[in-house]
Each structure stands twice: as structure tokens, then as C-alpha cells.
GROMACS .gro file of N, CA and C in nm:
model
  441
    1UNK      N    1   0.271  -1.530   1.155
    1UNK     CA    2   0.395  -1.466   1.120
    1UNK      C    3   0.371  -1.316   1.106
    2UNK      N    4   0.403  -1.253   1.165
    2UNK     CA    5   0.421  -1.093   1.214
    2UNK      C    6   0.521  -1.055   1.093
    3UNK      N    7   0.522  -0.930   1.095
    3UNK     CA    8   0.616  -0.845   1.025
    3UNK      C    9   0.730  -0.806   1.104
    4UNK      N   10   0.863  -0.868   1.098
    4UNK     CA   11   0.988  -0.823   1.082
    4UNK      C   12   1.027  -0.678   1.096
    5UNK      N   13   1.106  -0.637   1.193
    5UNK     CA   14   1.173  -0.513   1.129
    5UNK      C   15   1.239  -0.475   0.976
    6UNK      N   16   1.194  -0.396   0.931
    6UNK     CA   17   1.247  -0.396   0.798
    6UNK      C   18   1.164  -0.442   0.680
    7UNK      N   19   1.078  -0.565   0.718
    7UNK     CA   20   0.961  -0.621   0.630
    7UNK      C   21   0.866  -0.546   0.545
    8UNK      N   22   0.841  -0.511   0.447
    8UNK     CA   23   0.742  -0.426   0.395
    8UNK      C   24   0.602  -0.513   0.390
    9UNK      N   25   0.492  -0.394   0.373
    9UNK     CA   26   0.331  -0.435   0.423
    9UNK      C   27   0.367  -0.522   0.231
   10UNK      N   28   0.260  -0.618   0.278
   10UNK     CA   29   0.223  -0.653   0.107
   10UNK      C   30   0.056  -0.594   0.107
   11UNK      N   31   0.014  -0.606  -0.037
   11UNK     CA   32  -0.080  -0.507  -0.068
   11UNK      C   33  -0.238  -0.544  -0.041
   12UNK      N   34  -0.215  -0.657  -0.034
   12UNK     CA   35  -0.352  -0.779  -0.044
   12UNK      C   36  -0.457  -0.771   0.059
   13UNK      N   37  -0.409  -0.757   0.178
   13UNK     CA   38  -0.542  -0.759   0.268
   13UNK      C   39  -0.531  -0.564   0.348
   14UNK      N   40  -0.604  -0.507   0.311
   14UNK     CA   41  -0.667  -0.406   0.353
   14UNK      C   42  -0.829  -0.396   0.367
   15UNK      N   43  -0.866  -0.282   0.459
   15UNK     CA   44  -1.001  -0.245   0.475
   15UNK      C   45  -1.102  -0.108   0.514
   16UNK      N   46  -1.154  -0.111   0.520
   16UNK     CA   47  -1.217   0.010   0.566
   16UNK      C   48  -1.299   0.019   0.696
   17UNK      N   49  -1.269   0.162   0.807
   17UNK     CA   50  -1.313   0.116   0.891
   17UNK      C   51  -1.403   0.267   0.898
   18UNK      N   52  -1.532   0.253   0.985
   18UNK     CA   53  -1.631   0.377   0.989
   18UNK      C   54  -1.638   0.384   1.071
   19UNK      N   55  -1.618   0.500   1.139
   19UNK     CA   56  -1.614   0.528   1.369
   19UNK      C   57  -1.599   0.431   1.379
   20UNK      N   58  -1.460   0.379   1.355
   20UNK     CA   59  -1.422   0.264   1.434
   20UNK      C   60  -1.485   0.042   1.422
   21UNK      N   61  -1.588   0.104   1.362
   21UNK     CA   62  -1.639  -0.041   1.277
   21UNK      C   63  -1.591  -0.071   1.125
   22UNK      N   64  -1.526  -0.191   1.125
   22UNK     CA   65  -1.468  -0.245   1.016
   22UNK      C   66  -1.593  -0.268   0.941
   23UNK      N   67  -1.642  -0.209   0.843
   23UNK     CA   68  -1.719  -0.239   0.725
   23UNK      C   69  -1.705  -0.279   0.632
   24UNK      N   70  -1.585  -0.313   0.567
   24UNK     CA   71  -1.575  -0.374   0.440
   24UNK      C   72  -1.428  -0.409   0.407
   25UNK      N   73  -1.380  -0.518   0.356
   25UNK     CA   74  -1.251  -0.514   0.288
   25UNK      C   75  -1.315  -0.469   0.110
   26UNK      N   76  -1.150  -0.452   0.117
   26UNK     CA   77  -1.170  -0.355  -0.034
   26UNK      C   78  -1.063  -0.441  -0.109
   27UNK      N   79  -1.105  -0.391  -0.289
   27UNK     CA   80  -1.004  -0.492  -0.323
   27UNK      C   81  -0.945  -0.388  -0.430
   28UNK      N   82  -0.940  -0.265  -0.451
   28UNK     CA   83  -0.803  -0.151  -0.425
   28UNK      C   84  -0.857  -0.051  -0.383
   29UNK      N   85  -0.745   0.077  -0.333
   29UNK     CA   86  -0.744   0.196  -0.298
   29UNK      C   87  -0.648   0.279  -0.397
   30UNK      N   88  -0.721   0.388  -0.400
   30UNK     CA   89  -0.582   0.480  -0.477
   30UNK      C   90  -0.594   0.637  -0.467
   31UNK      N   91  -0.469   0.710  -0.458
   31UNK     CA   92  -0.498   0.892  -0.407
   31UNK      C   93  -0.486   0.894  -0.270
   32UNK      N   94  -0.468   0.777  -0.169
   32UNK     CA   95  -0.423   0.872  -0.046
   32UNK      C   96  -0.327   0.937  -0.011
   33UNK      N   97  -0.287   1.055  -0.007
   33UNK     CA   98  -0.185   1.162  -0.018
   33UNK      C   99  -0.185   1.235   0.097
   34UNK      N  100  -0.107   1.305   0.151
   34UNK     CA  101  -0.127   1.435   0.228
   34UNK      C  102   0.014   1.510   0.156
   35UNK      N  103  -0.080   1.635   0.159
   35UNK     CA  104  -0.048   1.766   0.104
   35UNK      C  105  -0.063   1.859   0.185
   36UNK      N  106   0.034   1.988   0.156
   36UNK     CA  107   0.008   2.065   0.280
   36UNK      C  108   0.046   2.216   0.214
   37UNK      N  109   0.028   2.353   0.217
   37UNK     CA  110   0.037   2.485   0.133
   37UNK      C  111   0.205   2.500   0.215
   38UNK      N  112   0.291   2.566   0.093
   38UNK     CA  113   0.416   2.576   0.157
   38UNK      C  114   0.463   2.770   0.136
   39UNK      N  115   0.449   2.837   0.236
   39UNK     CA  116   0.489   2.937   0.294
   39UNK      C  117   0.650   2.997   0.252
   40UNK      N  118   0.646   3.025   0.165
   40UNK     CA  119   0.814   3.086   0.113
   40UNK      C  120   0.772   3.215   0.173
   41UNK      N  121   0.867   3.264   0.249
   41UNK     CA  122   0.939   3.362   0.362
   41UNK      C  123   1.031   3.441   0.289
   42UNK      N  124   1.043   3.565   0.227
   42UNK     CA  125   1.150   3.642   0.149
   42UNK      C  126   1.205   3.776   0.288
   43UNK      N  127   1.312   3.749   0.288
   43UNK     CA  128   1.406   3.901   0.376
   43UNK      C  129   1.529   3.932   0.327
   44UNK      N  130   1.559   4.027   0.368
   44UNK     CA  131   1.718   4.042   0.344
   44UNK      C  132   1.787   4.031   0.503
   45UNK      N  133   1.915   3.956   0.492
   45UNK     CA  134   2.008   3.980   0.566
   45UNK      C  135   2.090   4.103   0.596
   46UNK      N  136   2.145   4.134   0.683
   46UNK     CA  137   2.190   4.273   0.768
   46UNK      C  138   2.304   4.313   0.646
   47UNK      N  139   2.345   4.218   0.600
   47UNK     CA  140   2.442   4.270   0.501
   47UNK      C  141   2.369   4.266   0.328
   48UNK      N  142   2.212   4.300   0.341
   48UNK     CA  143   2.172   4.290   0.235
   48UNK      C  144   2.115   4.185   0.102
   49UNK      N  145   2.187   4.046   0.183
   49UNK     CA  146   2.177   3.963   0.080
   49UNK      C  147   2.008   3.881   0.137
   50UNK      N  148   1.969   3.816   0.010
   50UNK     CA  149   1.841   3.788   0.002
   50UNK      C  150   1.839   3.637   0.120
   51UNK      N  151   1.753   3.630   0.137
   51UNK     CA  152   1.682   3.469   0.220
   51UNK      C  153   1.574   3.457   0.227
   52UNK      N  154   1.573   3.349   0.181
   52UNK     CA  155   1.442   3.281   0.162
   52UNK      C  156   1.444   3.163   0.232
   53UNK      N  157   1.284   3.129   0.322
   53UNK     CA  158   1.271   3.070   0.444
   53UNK      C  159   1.135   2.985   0.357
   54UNK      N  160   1.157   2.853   0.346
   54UNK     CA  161   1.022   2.801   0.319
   54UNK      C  162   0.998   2.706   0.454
   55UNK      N  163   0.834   2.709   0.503
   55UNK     CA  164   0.780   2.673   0.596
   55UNK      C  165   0.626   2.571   0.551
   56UNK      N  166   0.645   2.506   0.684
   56UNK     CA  167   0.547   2.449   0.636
   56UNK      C  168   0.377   2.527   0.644
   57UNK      N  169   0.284   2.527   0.586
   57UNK     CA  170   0.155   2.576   0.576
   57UNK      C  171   0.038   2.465   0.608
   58UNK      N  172  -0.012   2.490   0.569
   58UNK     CA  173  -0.216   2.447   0.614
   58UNK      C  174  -0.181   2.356   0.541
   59UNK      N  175  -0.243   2.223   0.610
   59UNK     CA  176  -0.274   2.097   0.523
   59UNK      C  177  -0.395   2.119   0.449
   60UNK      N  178  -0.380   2.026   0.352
   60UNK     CA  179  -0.454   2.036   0.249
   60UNK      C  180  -0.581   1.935   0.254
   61UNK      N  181  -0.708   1.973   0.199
   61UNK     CA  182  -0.777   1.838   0.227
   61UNK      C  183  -0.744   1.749   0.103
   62UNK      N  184  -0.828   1.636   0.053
   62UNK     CA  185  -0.739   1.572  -0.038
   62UNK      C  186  -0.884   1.453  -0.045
   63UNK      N  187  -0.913   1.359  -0.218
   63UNK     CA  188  -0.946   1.243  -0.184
   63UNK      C  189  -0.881   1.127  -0.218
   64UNK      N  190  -0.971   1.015  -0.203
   64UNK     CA  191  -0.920   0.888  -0.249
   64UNK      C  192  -1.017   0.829  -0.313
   65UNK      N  193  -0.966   0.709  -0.354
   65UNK     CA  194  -1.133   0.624  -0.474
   65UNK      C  195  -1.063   0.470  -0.382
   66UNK      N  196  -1.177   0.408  -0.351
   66UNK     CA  197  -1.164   0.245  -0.325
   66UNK      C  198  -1.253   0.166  -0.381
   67UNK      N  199  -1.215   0.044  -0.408
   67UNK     CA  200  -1.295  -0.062  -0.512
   67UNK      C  201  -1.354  -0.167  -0.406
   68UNK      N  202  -1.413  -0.172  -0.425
   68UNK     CA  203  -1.516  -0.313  -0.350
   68UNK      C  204  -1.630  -0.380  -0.417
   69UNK      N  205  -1.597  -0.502  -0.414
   69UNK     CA  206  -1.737  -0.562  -0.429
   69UNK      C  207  -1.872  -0.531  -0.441
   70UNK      N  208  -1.963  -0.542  -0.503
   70UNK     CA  209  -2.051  -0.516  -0.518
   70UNK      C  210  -2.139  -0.631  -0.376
   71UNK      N  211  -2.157  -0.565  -0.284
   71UNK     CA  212  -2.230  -0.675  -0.131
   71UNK      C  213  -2.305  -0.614  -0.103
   72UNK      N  214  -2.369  -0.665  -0.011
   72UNK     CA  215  -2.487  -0.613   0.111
   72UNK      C  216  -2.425  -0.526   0.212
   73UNK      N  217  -2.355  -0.472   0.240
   73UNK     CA  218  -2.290  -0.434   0.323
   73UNK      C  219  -2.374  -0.261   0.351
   74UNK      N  220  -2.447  -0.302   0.471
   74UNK     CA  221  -2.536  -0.221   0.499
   74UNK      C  222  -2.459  -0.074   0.540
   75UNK      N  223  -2.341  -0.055   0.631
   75UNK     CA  224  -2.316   0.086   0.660
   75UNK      C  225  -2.251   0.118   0.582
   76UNK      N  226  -2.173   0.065   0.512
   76UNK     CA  227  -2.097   0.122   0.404
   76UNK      C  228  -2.207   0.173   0.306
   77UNK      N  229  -2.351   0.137   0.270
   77UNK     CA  230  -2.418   0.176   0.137
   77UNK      C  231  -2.522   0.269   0.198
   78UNK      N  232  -2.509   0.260   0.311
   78UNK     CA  233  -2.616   0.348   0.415
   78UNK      C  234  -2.558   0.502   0.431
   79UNK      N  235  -2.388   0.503   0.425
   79UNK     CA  236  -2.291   0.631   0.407
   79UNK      C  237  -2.293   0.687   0.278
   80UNK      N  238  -2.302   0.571   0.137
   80UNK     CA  239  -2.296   0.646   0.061
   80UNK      C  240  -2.400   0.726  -0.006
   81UNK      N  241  -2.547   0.644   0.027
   81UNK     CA  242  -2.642   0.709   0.049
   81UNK      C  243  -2.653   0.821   0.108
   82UNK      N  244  -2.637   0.849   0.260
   82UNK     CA  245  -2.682   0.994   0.263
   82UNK      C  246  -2.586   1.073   0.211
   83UNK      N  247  -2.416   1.012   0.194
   83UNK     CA  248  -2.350   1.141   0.124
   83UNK      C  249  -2.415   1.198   0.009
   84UNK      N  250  -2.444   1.068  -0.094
   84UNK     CA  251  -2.544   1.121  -0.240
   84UNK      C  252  -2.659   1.198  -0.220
   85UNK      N  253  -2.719   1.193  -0.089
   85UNK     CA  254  -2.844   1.247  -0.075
   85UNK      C  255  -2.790   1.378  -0.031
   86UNK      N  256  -2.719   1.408   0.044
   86UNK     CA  257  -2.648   1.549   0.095
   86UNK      C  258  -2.719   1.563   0.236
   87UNK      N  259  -2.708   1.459   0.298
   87UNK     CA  260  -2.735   1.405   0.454
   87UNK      C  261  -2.639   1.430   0.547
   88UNK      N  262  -2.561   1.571   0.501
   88UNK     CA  263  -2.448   1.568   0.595
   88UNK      C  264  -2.381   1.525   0.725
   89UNK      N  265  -2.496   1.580   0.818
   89UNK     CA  266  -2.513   1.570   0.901
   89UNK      C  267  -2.496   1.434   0.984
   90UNK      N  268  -2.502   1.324   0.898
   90UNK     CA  269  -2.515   1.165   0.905
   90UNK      C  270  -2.361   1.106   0.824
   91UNK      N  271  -2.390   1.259   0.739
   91UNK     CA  272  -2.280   1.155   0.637
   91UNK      C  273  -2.142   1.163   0.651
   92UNK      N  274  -2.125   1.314   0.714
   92UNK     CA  275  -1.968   1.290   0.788
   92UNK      C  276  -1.915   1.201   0.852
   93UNK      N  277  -1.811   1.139   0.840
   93UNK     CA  278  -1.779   1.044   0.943
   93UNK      C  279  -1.597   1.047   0.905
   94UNK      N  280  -1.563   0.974   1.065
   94UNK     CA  281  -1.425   0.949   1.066
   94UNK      C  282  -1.408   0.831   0.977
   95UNK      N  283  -1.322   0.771   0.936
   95UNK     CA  284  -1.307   0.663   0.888
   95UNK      C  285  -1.169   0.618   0.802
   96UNK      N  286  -1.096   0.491   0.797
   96UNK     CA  287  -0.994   0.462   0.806
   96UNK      C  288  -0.970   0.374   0.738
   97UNK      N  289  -0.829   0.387   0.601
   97UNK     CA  290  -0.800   0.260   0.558
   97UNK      C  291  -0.686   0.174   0.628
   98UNK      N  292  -0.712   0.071   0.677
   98UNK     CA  293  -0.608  -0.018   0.716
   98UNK      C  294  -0.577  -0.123   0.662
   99UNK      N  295  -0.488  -0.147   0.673
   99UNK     CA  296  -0.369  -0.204   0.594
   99UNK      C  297  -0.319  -0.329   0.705
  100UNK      N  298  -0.301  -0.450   0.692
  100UNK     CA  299  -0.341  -0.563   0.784
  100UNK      C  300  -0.192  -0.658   0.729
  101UNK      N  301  -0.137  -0.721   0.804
  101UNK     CA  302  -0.009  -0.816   0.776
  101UNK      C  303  -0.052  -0.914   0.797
  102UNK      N  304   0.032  -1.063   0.770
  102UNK     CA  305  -0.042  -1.138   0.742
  102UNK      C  306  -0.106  -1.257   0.847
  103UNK      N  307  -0.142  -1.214   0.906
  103UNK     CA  308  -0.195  -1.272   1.038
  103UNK      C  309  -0.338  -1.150   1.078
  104UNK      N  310  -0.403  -1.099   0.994
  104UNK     CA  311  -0.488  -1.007   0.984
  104UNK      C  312  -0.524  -0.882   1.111
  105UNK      N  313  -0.374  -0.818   1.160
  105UNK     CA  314  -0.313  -0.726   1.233
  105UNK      C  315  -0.305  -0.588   1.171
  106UNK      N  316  -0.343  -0.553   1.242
  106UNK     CA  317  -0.367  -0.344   1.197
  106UNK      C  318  -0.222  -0.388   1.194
  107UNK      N  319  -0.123  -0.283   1.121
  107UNK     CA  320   0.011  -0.254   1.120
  107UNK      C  321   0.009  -0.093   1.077
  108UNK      N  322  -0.111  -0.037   0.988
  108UNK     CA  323  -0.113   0.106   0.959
  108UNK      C  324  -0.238   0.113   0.923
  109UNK      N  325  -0.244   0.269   0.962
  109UNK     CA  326  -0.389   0.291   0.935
  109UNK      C  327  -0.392   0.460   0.861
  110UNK      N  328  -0.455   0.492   0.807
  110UNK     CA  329  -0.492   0.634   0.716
  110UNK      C  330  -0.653   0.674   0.750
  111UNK      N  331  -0.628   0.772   0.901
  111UNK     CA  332  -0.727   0.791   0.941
  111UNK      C  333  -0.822   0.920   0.848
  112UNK      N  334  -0.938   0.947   0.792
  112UNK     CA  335  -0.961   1.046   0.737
  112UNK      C  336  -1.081   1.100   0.828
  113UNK      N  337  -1.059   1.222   0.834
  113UNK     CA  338  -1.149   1.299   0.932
  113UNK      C  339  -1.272   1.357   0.804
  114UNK      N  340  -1.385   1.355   0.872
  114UNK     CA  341  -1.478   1.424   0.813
  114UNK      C  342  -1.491   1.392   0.688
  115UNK      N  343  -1.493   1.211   0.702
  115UNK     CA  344  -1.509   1.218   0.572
  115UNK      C  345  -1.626   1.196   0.485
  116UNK      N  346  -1.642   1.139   0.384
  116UNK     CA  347  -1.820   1.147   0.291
  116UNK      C  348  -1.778   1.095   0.150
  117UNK      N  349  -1.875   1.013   0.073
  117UNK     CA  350  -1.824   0.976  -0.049
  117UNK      C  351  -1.891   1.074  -0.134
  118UNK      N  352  -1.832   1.116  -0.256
  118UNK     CA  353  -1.886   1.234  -0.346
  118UNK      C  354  -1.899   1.185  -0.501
  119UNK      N  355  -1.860   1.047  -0.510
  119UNK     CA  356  -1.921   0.982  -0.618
  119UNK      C  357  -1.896   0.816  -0.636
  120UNK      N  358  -2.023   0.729  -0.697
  120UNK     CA  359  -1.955   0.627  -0.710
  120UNK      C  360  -2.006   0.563  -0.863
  121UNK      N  361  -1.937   0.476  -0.884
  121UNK     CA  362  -1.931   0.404  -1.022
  121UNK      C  363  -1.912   0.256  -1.015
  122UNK      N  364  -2.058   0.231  -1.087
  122UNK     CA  365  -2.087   0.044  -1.068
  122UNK      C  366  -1.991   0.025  -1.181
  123UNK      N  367  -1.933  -0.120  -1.204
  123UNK     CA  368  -1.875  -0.171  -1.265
  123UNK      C  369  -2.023  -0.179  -1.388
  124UNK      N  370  -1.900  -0.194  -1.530
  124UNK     CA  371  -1.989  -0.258  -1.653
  124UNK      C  372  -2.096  -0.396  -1.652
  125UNK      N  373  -2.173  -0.415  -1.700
  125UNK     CA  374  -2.306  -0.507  -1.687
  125UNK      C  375  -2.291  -0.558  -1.819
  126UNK      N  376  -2.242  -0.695  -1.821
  126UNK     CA  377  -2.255  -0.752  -1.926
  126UNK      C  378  -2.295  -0.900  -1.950
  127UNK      N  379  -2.411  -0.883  -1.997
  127UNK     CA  380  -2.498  -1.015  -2.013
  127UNK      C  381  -2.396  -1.184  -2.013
  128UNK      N  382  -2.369  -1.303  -1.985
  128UNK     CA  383  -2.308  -1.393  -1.976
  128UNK      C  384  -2.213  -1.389  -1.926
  129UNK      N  385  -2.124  -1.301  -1.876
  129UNK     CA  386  -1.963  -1.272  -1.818
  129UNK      C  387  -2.006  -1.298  -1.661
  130UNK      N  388  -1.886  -1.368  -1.632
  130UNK     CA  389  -1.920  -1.437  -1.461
  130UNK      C  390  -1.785  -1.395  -1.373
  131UNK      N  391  -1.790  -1.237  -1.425
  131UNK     CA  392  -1.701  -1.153  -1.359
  131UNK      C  393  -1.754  -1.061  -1.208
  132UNK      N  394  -1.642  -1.060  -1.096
  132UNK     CA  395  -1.766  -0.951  -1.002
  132UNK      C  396  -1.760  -0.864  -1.027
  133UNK      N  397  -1.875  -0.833  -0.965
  133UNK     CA  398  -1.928  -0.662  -0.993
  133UNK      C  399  -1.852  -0.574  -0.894
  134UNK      N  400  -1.838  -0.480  -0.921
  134UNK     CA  401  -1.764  -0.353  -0.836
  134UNK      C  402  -1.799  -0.271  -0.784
  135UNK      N  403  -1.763  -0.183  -0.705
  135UNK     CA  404  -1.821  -0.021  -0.698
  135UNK      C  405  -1.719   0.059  -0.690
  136UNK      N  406  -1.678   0.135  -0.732
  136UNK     CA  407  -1.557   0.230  -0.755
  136UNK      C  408  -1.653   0.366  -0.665
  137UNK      N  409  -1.576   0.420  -0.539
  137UNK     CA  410  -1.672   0.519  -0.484
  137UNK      C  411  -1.554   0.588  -0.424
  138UNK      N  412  -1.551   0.754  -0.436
  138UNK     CA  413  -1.481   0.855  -0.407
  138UNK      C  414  -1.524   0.887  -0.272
  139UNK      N  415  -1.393   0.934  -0.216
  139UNK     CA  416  -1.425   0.968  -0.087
  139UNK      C  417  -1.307   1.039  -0.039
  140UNK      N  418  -1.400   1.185  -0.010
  140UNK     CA  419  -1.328   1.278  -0.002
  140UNK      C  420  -1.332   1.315   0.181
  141UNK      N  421  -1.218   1.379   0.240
  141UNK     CA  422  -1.187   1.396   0.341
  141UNK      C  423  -1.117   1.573   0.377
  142UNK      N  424  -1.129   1.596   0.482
  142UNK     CA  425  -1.058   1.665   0.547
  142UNK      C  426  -0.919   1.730   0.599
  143UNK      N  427  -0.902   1.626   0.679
  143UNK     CA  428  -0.785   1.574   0.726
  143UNK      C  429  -0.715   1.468   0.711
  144UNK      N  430  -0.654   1.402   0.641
  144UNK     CA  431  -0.560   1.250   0.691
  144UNK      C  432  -0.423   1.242   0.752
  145UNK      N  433  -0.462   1.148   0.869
  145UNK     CA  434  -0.344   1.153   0.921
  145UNK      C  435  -0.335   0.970   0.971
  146UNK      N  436  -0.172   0.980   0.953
  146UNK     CA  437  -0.105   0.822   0.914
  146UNK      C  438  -0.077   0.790   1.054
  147UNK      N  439  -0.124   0.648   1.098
  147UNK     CA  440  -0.045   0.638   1.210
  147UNK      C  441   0.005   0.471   1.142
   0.00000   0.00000   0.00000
């Protein structure tokens, strides 16, 4: 069952993808935004009176934080590694959250250019609790752009 015109995404199955390899589903995202600098334009008109022209400006870069499991998941911990290490060079990468309907179909994607994680945070450790473990990891970007 496909999505309907009109149908909205539900929230449940998304993922993350790195140049194009799906590395991990995630179990939230939050902060993807685009922002952009806005250009107010001041003149006067021939008869003196004021105008003001706002335009659009430079996008903004921007991050996000996603939650996942605590797994083996080798390129995803292999990225956040060299980002922590300051492996740039390795650690830039394109990479994309998508958002899947329910027949596990791209329907949207939030491509981020140049991107790198700049911090992450294990879930709490607590002796007898048979809760999963997490990783809460920031990841900051460049560019995003929605298709």
C-alpha cells in the first residue's frame, strides 16, 4: 500500500543513507531545518516614499541529532570516528535522511552535503535494566536540500 495523494508520511520507518549506502535505520531525528540570511533592500520611490525589498540571501548551514541503536554498524561508527578524530578528509560525506512509506519506499529524502558528526552521546548504563542502548550523535552539514 503506497501513499495516496494527500496521505501524510507516518514517522516510524526512516534511515540514514552515506554516498548513497543505507547504513542504518534510526529510531529519531530532530533539527532538520533550512535557513537562509534575508537581504532587506531600503530605497525611496520617485515620489520620495520609502520601499523596502526583502530578498532571499545565502543559505545557512544548519545541524541535526539522530538516535540509533547502539549496533555494529561498521560505516556509520567508522564516520563518526574519523569525524571525532578530525579525519576530514574521510569524514566529509554526502548523506541523507529518508523517510520510507509503508511498503519500505523512499517517498523523501533530506540530502546533507558535506556532512560530519561533531558529537555523540551513549545512552545511561544502568546495572539490571533491559532497556536498549542508544547513541544520540550530532551531525552537522552544509547544505540541505529536500527532495
Amino acid at each position: 500500500m503506497s501513499l495516496s495523494p494527500g496521505d501524510a508520511l507516518t514517522s516510524h520507518n526512516f534511515g540514514l543513507q552515506i554516498d548513497g549506502v543505507m547504513v542504518e535505520y534510526l529510531a529519531e531525528v530532530n533539527g532538520l531545518s533550512i535557513e537562509q540570511d534575508v537581504i532587506k533592500h531600503l530605497s525611496n520611490t520617485a515620489q520620495g516614499h520609502k520601499d523596502v525589498s526583502l530578498m532571499p540571501g545565502v543559505q545557512k548551514d544548519g545541524q541535526c541529532t539522530v538516535v540509533r541503536g547502539m549496533t555494529q554498524s561498521p560505516a556509520f561508527t567508522e564516520w563518526i570516528n574519523d569525524s571525532i578524530a578530525g579525519a576530514m578528509s574521510t569524514a566529509r560525506k554526502n548523506a541523507s535522511i529518508i523517510m520510507m512509506d509503508y511498503e519500505n519506499n523512499p517517498v523523501k529524502r533530506y540530502n546533507m552535503r558535506n556532512a560530519w558528526c561533531s558529537k555523540i552521546d551513549a545512552s545511561a548504563l544502568k546495572a539490571g535494566e533491559a532497556a536498549a542502548l542508544t547513541e544520540t550523535v550530532t551531525i552537522v552539514f552544509e547544505e540541505l536540500v529536500i527532495e
